[in-house]
CSV table of C-alpha atoms in Angstrom, one decimal:
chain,number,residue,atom,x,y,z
A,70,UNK,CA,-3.0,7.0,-3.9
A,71,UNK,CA,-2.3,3.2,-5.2
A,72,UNK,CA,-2.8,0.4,-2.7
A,73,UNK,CA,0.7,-2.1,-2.4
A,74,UNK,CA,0.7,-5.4,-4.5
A,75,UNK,CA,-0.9,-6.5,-7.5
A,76,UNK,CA,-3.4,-3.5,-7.6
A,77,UNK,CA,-0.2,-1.4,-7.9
A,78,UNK,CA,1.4,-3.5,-10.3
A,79,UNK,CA,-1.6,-3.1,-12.7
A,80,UNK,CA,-2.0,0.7,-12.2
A,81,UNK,CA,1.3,1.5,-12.9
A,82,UNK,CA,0.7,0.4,-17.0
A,83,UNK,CA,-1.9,3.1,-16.3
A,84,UNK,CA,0.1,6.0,-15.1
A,85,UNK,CA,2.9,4.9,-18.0
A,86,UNK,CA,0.3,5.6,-20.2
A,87,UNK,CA,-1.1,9.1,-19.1
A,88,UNK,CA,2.4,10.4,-18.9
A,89,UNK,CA,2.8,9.5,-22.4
A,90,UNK,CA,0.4,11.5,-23.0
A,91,UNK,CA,1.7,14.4,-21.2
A,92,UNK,CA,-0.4,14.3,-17.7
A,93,UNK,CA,1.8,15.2,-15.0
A,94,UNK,CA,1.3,11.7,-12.4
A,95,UNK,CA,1.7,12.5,-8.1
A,96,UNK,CA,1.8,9.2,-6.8
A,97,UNK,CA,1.1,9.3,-2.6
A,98,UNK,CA,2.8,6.3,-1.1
A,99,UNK,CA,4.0,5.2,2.7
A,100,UNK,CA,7.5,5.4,2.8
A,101,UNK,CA,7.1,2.0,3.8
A,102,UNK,CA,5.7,-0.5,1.0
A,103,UNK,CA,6.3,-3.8,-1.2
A,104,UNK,CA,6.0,-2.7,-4.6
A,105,UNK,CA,5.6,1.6,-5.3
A,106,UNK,CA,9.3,2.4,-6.3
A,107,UNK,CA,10.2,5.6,-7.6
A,108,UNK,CA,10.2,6.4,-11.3
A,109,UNK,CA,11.2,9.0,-13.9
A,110,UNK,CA,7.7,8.7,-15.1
A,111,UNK,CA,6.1,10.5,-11.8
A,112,UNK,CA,6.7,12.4,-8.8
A,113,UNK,CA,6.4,10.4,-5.4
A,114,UNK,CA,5.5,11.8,-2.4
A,115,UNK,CA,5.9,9.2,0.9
A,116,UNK,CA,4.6,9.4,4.3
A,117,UNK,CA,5.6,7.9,7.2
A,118,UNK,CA,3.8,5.0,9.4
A,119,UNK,CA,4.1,2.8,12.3
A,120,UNK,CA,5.3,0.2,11.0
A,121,UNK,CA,8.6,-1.6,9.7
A,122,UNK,CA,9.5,-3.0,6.3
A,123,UNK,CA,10.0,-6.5,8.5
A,124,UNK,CA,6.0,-5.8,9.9
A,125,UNK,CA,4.9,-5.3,6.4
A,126,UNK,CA,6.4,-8.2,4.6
A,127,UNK,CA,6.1,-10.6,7.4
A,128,UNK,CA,2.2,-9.4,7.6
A,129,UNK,CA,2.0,-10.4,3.8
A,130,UNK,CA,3.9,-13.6,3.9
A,131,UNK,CA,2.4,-14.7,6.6
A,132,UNK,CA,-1.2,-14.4,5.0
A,133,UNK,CA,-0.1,-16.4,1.8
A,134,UNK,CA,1.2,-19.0,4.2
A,135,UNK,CA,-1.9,-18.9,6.4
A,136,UNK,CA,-4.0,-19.4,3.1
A,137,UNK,CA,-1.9,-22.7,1.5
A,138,UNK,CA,-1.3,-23.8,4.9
A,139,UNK,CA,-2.5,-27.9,4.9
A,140,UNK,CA,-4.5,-28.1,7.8
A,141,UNK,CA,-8.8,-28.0,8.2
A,142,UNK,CA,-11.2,-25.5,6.5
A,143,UNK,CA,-12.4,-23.9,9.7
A,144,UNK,CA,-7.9,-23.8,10.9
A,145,UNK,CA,-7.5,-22.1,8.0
A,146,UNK,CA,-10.2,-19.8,8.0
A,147,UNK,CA,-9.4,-18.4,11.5
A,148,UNK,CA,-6.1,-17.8,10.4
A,149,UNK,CA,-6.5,-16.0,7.6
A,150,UNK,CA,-9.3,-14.1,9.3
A,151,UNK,CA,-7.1,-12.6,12.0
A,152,UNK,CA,-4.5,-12.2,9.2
A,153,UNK,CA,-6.9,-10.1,7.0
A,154,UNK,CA,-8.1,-8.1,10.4
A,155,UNK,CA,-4.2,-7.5,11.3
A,156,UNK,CA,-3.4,-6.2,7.6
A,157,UNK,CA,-6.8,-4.1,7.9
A,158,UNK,CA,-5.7,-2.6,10.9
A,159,UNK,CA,-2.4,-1.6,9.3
A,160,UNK,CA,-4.2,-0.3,6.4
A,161,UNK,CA,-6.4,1.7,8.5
A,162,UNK,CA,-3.3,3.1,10.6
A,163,UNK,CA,-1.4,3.9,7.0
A,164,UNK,CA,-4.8,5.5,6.0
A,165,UNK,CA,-4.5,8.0,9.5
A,166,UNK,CA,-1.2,8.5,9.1
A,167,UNK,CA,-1.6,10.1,5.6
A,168,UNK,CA,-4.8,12.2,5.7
A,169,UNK,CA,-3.0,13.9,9.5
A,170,UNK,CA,0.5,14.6,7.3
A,171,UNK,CA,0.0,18.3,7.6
A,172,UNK,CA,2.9,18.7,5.3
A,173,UNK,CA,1.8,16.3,2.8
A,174,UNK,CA,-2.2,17.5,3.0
A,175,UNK,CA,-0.9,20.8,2.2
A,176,UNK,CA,1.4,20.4,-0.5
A,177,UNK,CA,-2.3,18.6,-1.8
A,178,UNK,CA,-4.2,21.7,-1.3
A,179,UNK,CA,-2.1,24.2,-2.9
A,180,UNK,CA,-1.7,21.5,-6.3
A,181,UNK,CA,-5.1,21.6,-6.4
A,182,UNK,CA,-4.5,17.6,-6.4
């Protein structure tokens, strides 16, 4: 279950790898995201969430503009503080939204995943 951005980006060398190997990869992804695209090299399985593709992206441009914004430390700081507690709120929501899939908790169970 890889998080968006640079921490997928750097996994997905990873998964390359084990399927090279042979491993059979299950990659558990909202259907809404930057980066997780689907591949030859594993199955995806999505999951819907609350939010739009606009939400997501302006929530993640907004924080990189929040943190080279010119203005004081402490104008700064507050921004990106309420930026990071927005994006952790929408984390927490895409978290919810996946572990009450029934559908998607199932398929897990019976793949022994």
């Amino acid at each position: 279950v890889p998080l968006d951005g640079s921490r997928w980006l750097s996994m997905r060398e990873v998964l390359d790898g084990l399927r090279q190997k042979g491993h059979e990869i299950v990659v558990i992804a909202p259907e809404i995201n930057v980066h997780i695209k689907p591949s030859e090299n594993f199955i995806m399985k999505t999951y819907p969430i609350p939010f739009t593709k606009e939400e997501v992206d302006g929530s993640i441009r907004g924080f990189h503009q929040d943190v080279f914004e010119e203005s004081s430390f402490l104008q700064r700081f507050l921004k990106v503080y309420q930026r990071l507690r927005s994006i952790s709120v929408m984390s927490l929501s895409s978290c919810a939204h996946l572990l009450h899939n029934k559908e998607l908790v199932k398929y897990l169970e019976e793949s022994k995943f």
